[in-house]
Each structure stands twice: as structure tokens, then as C-alpha cells.
């Protein structure tokens, strides 16, 4: 059976797209090799014999190249190579970036070394490092058995950890080195957490736990402990499809039962979400909706808010109120703030 004109055109288009893809792939590989070669030569010139290549990260228009100090599992030096790698040479802006990255990497490495010295010995399990590219502002993921109704006793276990961490830092540690950003996961019921032998910037959270509900908090440079009132819900849960679908279904049900009605847009997200002031398993939020919606007229203008209470333990979502006329004459949104602790 002979292919018709449309079939020939389709085949030609397919080969053309494949050729473009192969060209882009080969160009990316060449750019990566050029970035590595330029960065390695520059690193050797600036820090002879000190650094070894760890990896690369593709950015929008260039590569970040990552080096380690030889024999140091904690320190990582990550800097961006120019899109034109030939410009990354001594006495150039690229070398300035390398020196800044070196100083930032040494600072972050000292902080990570102190965490490794302190946390395992004080009984708090560190699981991973997140946002490593943030330098000393990285987040440490830990496991802590927080009580649903009273989290302070468990959080008080962090106090000796913080003291030991500060003692392990260099005497001239900066405020950012002395501060901590924590993501707290609850223990899995079936098994005890196994801390990594060594927490490095390559230590990532197990995939089975990456979507777990977790809580964020920070410890300032002079704070000695963690307060339950400062816990926040990790905002990642709010964008999870399962979570959003539960909220949308509950909001749609509430509006269908209300005589004035309403319509929930397809792309609806939790708004103004807050963690309950005491409980870890209750989140309150709003889902925005519209009084009217017409097909083919684009997104409807939200002028209704359904207030919801989400019980994370049972998965139940309870509508608490329907608010109408939530925008002022200029169209700005005005919602009563929900009680509780923040999100994100």
C-alpha cells in the first residue's frame, strides 16, 4: 500500500523533528563538555590541586559546575560558567564568581559539618539536605515524633541539638551559619528511621517520603529552641492533586446545597491556608468560586469563598461557611484571615 501525500509529509516532519532533537542534544553535550573543561582549567589555576569535579547542573542559558575540596565530604563549590565557556578564564568575571562560590561553599560546608557532629548524638534523626544551592541557607530535613495536640515537648528535644550544633561551628560563624531551617517529618509507624551514615549535600530524601506531610520552622542565630507556635505547614501539600481535589469536591458540594449556588473553577487552589493553632492534623483554607460562569467566556471572576476545615488524619473536609461579595469595588480580594499558624 503506497503512502499518500499526507503520509509523506508526516514522515518528513517526523524526521525533521528527530534531526532537530539530535542537534539540540549534541549541542547540549558539547556545551556541557566545554563548561566542564573551562571550569576545571580555571579551578586548577585559582586553587592548584585543591578541587575535584562533582557534577554539573543545566540552567536556562548556562551550566553550573560543582567542585568538591579533595578529601572534604561536606564542602561543595558551585558556580555558573558563561554561556560562551571560552570567556571563563583567569582575570574574568567568571573567576570572580568562582572565588565567591569558594567562600560560600566553605561557609556552608562548615555548617553541614557541625550538623553532622551534633544532631545524631542528641537523638534527632537528620534525613536529608534540601535547597543546597542556597549556600548556608539550606534546609535540613529531620524526623521528630510530634504530638498531634501538643508539639512543644518533642520540639524541646531540639534544644540540646541546637546548643551542640553551635558549639561545633567555627568561632567566627556568621549569623546565617548559626541559624537553621528545618523541615520536620513525622516518623513512619512501621519502621524506625535510618539516618544516613553521613549527611552531605548529595543526601536526598527517599522517594517514598518526599510527599509526606511535613512542617517547616526556623531557628534564629541566637535562639536556643523551637517554639510550637512557629510551626508552618510545608506548602507543597497544598498543591498536591489529591489534596486540591478533596477541597474542590467539598466546595462544590457546599455550593450545590446552597440556594444561591455557585461554580468552582477547574484550576482552584487553597487560599489563605492556616495550620490550626494547636493541632497538627487540621488545616483551614478557602476555595474561591464564582457566582456565574459561561462556557466559552474564559475563566470566571471569583467572587465567592468557601471556608473549609481539612482533617489530615481522617481525610475529611468540612465546609464551615460560604462568603459572598468578597471583592471591593476595585476588584481586590478581601477575606477574613483564618485562625492558626502560617503556611510556607
Coordinates of C-alpha atoms in Angstrom, one line a residue:
X1 CA 0.0 0.0 0.0
X2 CA 1.5 3.3 -1.1
X3 CA 1.7 6.2 1.3
X4 CA -0.3 9.3 0.2
X5 CA 1.0 12.9 0.2
X6 CA -0.1 13.5 3.8
X7 CA 1.8 10.4 4.9
X8 CA 4.9 11.5 3.2
X9 CA 4.6 15.0 4.7
X10 CA 4.1 13.4 8.2
X11 CA 7.1 11.2 7.8
X12 CA 9.3 14.1 6.6
X13 CA 8.1 16.2 9.6
X14 CA 8.9 13.4 11.9
X15 CA 12.5 13.0 10.6
X16 CA 12.9 16.8 10.7
X17 CA 11.9 16.9 14.4
X18 CA 14.1 14.0 15.2
X19 CA 17.1 15.8 13.5
X20 CA 16.4 18.9 15.5
X21 CA 16.2 17.0 18.7
X22 CA 19.5 15.2 17.9
X23 CA 21.1 18.5 17.1
X24 CA 19.9 20.1 20.3
X25 CA 21.1 17.0 22.3
X26 CA 24.6 17.1 20.7
X27 CA 24.8 20.9 21.2
X28 CA 23.9 20.5 24.9
X29 CA 26.6 17.8 25.3
X30 CA 29.1 19.9 23.6
X31 CA 28.2 22.9 25.8
X32 CA 28.5 20.8 28.9
X33 CA 31.9 19.5 27.9
X34 CA 33.1 23.0 27.2
X35 CA 31.8 24.2 30.5
X36 CA 33.5 21.4 32.4
X37 CA 36.8 21.9 30.6
X38 CA 36.8 25.7 31.1
X39 CA 35.7 25.4 34.8
X40 CA 38.3 22.7 35.5
X41 CA 41.1 24.8 34.0
X42 CA 40.0 27.9 35.9
X43 CA 39.7 25.9 39.2
X44 CA 43.2 24.5 38.8
X45 CA 44.7 27.9 38.1
X46 CA 42.9 29.5 41.1
X47 CA 43.2 26.6 43.6
X48 CA 46.0 24.3 42.4
X49 CA 45.4 20.7 43.3
X50 CA 42.6 21.5 45.8
X51 CA 39.4 20.9 43.8
X52 CA 37.8 17.9 42.0
X53 CA 34.7 17.8 39.8
X54 CA 31.5 16.6 41.3
X55 CA 28.9 17.3 38.7
X56 CA 27.0 19.8 36.5
X57 CA 23.5 21.3 36.5
X58 CA 21.9 22.7 33.4
X59 CA 20.4 26.2 33.9
X60 CA 18.4 28.3 31.5
X61 CA 21.3 29.5 29.4
X62 CA 24.4 28.0 31.0
X63 CA 25.8 25.3 33.2
X64 CA 26.6 25.4 36.9
X65 CA 29.7 23.3 37.6
X66 CA 30.2 21.8 41.1
X67 CA 33.5 21.0 42.7
X68 CA 34.5 19.5 46.0
X69 CA 37.5 20.2 48.1
X70 CA 39.6 17.0 47.9
X71 CA 39.1 14.8 51.0
X72 CA 36.2 17.0 52.3
X73 CA 32.8 15.3 52.0
X74 CA 30.9 18.5 53.1
X75 CA 32.2 21.4 51.0
X76 CA 30.8 22.0 47.6
X77 CA 31.7 24.9 45.3
X78 CA 29.0 25.6 42.7
X79 CA 29.4 28.4 40.2
X80 CA 27.9 29.4 36.8
X81 CA 30.1 29.2 33.7
X82 CA 29.4 31.7 31.0
X83 CA 27.2 30.6 28.1
X84 CA 30.3 31.1 26.0
X85 CA 32.6 28.9 28.0
X86 CA 35.7 30.4 26.4
X87 CA 35.1 33.6 28.4
X88 CA 35.5 31.7 31.6
X89 CA 39.3 32.3 32.2
X90 CA 41.6 33.9 34.7
X91 CA 41.1 37.6 35.5
X92 CA 37.5 37.5 34.2
X93 CA 34.0 37.8 35.9
X94 CA 33.9 34.0 35.8
X95 CA 36.9 33.9 38.1
X96 CA 35.3 36.4 40.4
X97 CA 32.2 34.1 40.6
X98 CA 34.5 31.1 41.4
X99 CA 36.1 32.9 44.3
X100 CA 32.7 34.0 45.7
X101 CA 31.4 30.4 45.2
X102 CA 34.5 29.0 47.0
X103 CA 33.9 31.3 50.1
X104 CA 30.2 30.4 50.1
X105 CA 30.9 26.7 49.8
X106 CA 33.5 26.7 52.6
X107 CA 30.9 28.5 54.8
X108 CA 28.1 26.1 54.0
X109 CA 30.4 23.1 54.4
X110 CA 31.4 24.2 57.9
X111 CA 27.7 24.4 58.8
X112 CA 27.0 21.0 57.4
X113 CA 30.0 19.5 59.3
X114 CA 28.6 21.0 62.5
X115 CA 25.2 19.4 61.9
X116 CA 26.8 16.0 61.3
X117 CA 28.7 16.4 64.6
X118 CA 25.7 17.4 66.7
X119 CA 22.4 16.0 65.5
X120 CA 22.9 12.2 65.5
X121 CA 24.3 12.4 69.1
X122 CA 21.4 14.3 70.5
X123 CA 18.8 11.9 69.3
X124 CA 17.2 13.8 66.4
X125 CA 17.5 12.0 63.1
X126 CA 18.7 14.1 60.1
X127 CA 17.4 12.6 56.8
X128 CA 18.5 14.9 54.0
X129 CA 19.5 18.3 52.8
X130 CA 17.3 20.4 50.6
X131 CA 18.0 23.7 48.7
X132 CA 21.7 23.0 48.7
X133 CA 22.1 25.8 46.1
X134 CA 21.1 28.3 48.8
X135 CA 24.6 28.1 50.4
X136 CA 24.4 28.4 54.2
X137 CA 20.6 28.9 53.9
X138 CA 20.0 25.3 53.1
X139 CA 17.2 23.3 54.8
X140 CA 17.8 20.2 57.0
X141 CA 15.2 17.5 56.9
X142 CA 14.7 15.8 60.2
X143 CA 12.4 13.2 61.8
X144 CA 10.7 14.1 65.0
X145 CA 7.7 12.5 66.8
X146 CA 5.4 15.5 67.2
X147 CA 2.3 15.0 69.2
X148 CA -0.9 16.0 67.3
X149 CA -2.2 18.2 70.1
X150 CA 1.0 19.4 72.0
X151 CA 4.2 19.6 70.0
X152 CA 6.3 21.6 72.5
X153 CA 7.7 18.6 74.5
X154 CA 9.0 17.0 71.3
X155 CA 10.4 20.3 70.0
X156 CA 12.2 20.8 73.3
X157 CA 14.3 17.8 72.3
X158 CA 15.9 20.1 69.7
X159 CA 17.3 22.4 72.4
X160 CA 20.5 20.4 73.2
X161 CA 20.9 19.7 69.4
X162 CA 21.0 23.4 68.7
X163 CA 23.5 24.0 71.5
X164 CA 25.7 21.2 70.3
X165 CA 25.5 22.5 66.7
X166 CA 26.5 26.0 67.7
X167 CA 29.5 24.6 69.7
X168 CA 30.7 22.7 66.6
X169 CA 30.7 25.8 64.4
X170 CA 33.8 27.9 63.9
X171 CA 34.2 30.7 66.5
X172 CA 33.7 33.3 63.8
X173 CA 30.5 31.7 62.4
X174 CA 28.2 34.2 60.7
X175 CA 24.5 34.7 61.8
X176 CA 23.4 32.6 58.8
X177 CA 25.7 29.8 59.7
X178 CA 24.3 29.9 63.3
X179 CA 20.7 29.8 62.0
X180 CA 18.8 26.7 61.0
X181 CA 15.9 26.0 58.6
X182 CA 14.2 22.7 59.4
X183 CA 11.7 20.6 57.6
X184 CA 10.2 18.1 60.1
X185 CA 8.7 14.8 59.1
X186 CA 6.7 12.6 61.4
X187 CA 8.1 9.0 62.0
X188 CA 6.6 6.3 59.8
X189 CA 4.5 4.0 62.0
X190 CA 6.0 0.7 60.7
X191 CA 9.7 1.4 61.0
X192 CA 12.4 3.4 62.7
X193 CA 14.2 6.0 60.6
X194 CA 17.7 5.1 59.5
X195 CA 19.9 8.2 59.5
X196 CA 22.4 8.4 56.7
X197 CA 26.0 7.5 57.7
X198 CA 27.0 11.0 56.7
X199 CA 24.7 13.9 55.8
X200 CA 26.1 15.5 52.7
X201 CA 24.7 17.9 50.0
X202 CA 24.1 14.8 47.9
X203 CA 21.9 13.2 50.6
X204 CA 18.4 13.4 49.3
X205 CA 15.1 12.3 50.8
X206 CA 13.9 8.8 50.0
X207 CA 11.2 9.0 47.2
X208 CA 8.7 7.1 49.5
X209 CA 8.9 10.1 51.9
X210 CA 9.2 13.0 49.6
X211 CA 5.4 13.6 49.5
X212 CA 4.8 13.1 53.2
X213 CA 3.1 15.9 55.2
X214 CA 5.8 17.9 56.8
X215 CA 6.2 21.1 58.9
X216 CA 8.7 24.0 58.5
X217 CA 10.3 26.1 61.1
X218 CA 13.4 28.2 61.6
X219 CA 15.9 28.8 64.4
X220 CA 17.4 32.3 64.5
X221 CA 21.1 32.8 65.2
X222 CA 20.6 33.5 68.9
X223 CA 17.5 31.3 69.5
X224 CA 18.0 28.3 71.8
X225 CA 15.0 26.3 70.9
X226 CA 12.0 25.8 68.6
X227 CA 8.5 27.1 69.5
X228 CA 5.4 25.1 68.5
X229 CA 3.7 28.4 67.6
X230 CA 6.2 28.9 64.8
X231 CA 5.5 25.6 63.0
X232 CA 4.1 26.0 59.5
X233 CA 2.7 23.5 57.0
X234 CA 5.0 22.7 54.1
X235 CA 3.1 24.4 51.2
X236 CA 3.9 21.5 48.9
X237 CA 0.9 19.6 50.3
X238 CA -1.5 22.4 49.2
X239 CA -0.6 22.0 45.5
X240 CA -0.8 18.2 45.6
X241 CA -3.6 16.9 43.3
X242 CA -5.2 14.7 45.9
X243 CA -5.4 17.5 48.4
X244 CA -6.8 20.0 46.0
X245 CA -9.3 17.5 44.6
X246 CA -10.6 17.0 48.2
X247 CA -11.0 20.7 48.8
X248 CA -12.7 21.3 45.4
X249 CA -15.1 18.4 45.9
X250 CA -16.1 19.7 49.3
X251 CA -16.5 23.3 48.0
X252 CA -18.6 22.1 45.0
X253 CA -20.8 20.1 47.4
X254 CA -21.4 23.1 49.7
X255 CA -22.3 25.4 46.8
X256 CA -24.7 22.8 45.3
X257 CA -26.5 22.6 48.6
X258 CA -26.7 26.4 48.9
X259 CA -29.8 28.1 47.4
X260 CA -27.7 30.8 45.9
X261 CA -25.4 28.3 44.2
X262 CA -22.0 28.9 42.6
X263 CA -19.3 27.4 40.4
X264 CA -15.8 26.2 41.3
X265 CA -13.2 26.8 38.5
X266 CA -11.2 23.9 37.2
X267 CA -7.9 25.4 38.4
X268 CA -8.8 26.1 42.0
X269 CA -6.2 26.2 44.8
X270 CA -6.3 26.6 48.5
X271 CA -6.2 30.3 49.5
X272 CA -5.2 31.8 52.9
X273 CA -4.4 28.3 54.3
X274 CA -3.5 28.1 58.0
X275 CA -2.5 25.3 60.3
X276 CA -4.6 25.0 63.4
X277 CA -3.2 26.9 66.5
X278 CA -2.7 23.7 68.5
X279 CA -3.4 20.7 66.3
X280 CA -1.1 19.3 63.6
X281 CA -3.8 17.5 61.7
X282 CA -6.2 20.4 60.9
X283 CA -5.7 22.9 58.1
X284 CA -8.3 25.6 57.3
X285 CA -8.4 27.3 54.0
X286 CA -10.6 29.0 51.4
X287 CA -11.5 27.7 47.9
X288 CA -12.5 30.6 45.6
X289 CA -15.6 30.2 43.4
X290 CA -17.8 32.2 41.0
X291 CA -21.5 33.3 41.2
X292 CA -21.9 32.7 37.5
X293 CA -19.9 31.0 34.7
X294 CA -20.5 30.9 31.0
X295 CA -18.9 28.4 28.6
X296 CA -16.5 29.9 26.1
X297 CA -16.1 33.1 28.1
X298 CA -12.8 32.2 29.7
X299 CA -12.2 31.9 33.4
X300 CA -15.0 33.2 35.6
X301 CA -14.4 36.0 38.0
X302 CA -14.2 34.6 41.6
X303 CA -16.5 36.4 44.0
X304 CA -17.3 33.6 46.5
X305 CA -15.1 31.9 49.0
X306 CA -15.9 28.6 50.7
X307 CA -14.2 28.2 54.1
X308 CA -13.0 24.6 54.7
X309 CA -11.7 22.6 57.5
X310 CA -9.4 19.7 56.4
X311 CA -8.7 16.9 58.9
X312 CA -5.4 15.4 57.7
X313 CA -5.9 12.3 59.9
X314 CA -9.2 11.2 58.6
X315 CA -9.0 12.9 55.2
X316 CA -12.4 14.6 55.9
X317 CA -13.1 18.1 54.5
X318 CA -15.9 20.0 56.2
X319 CA -17.3 23.2 54.7
X320 CA -17.6 25.8 57.5
X321 CA -19.0 28.9 55.7
X322 CA -19.8 30.4 52.3
X323 CA -18.7 34.0 51.9
X324 CA -20.0 36.1 49.0
X325 CA -19.1 39.6 47.7
X326 CA -15.5 39.1 48.7
X327 CA -14.1 41.7 46.3
X328 CA -14.2 45.5 46.8
X329 CA -15.2 48.0 44.1
X330 CA -11.7 47.9 42.6
X331 CA -11.7 44.1 42.4
X332 CA -9.3 43.5 45.3
X333 CA -9.9 40.4 47.3
X334 CA -10.9 40.8 51.0
X335 CA -11.1 37.6 53.1
X336 CA -11.2 37.4 56.9
X337 CA -7.8 35.8 58.0
X338 CA -8.2 32.3 59.2
X339 CA -7.1 31.4 62.7
X340 CA -3.9 29.5 63.2
X341 CA -0.3 29.2 62.2
X342 CA 1.1 30.1 58.7
X343 CA 1.8 28.0 55.7
X344 CA 5.1 28.1 53.8

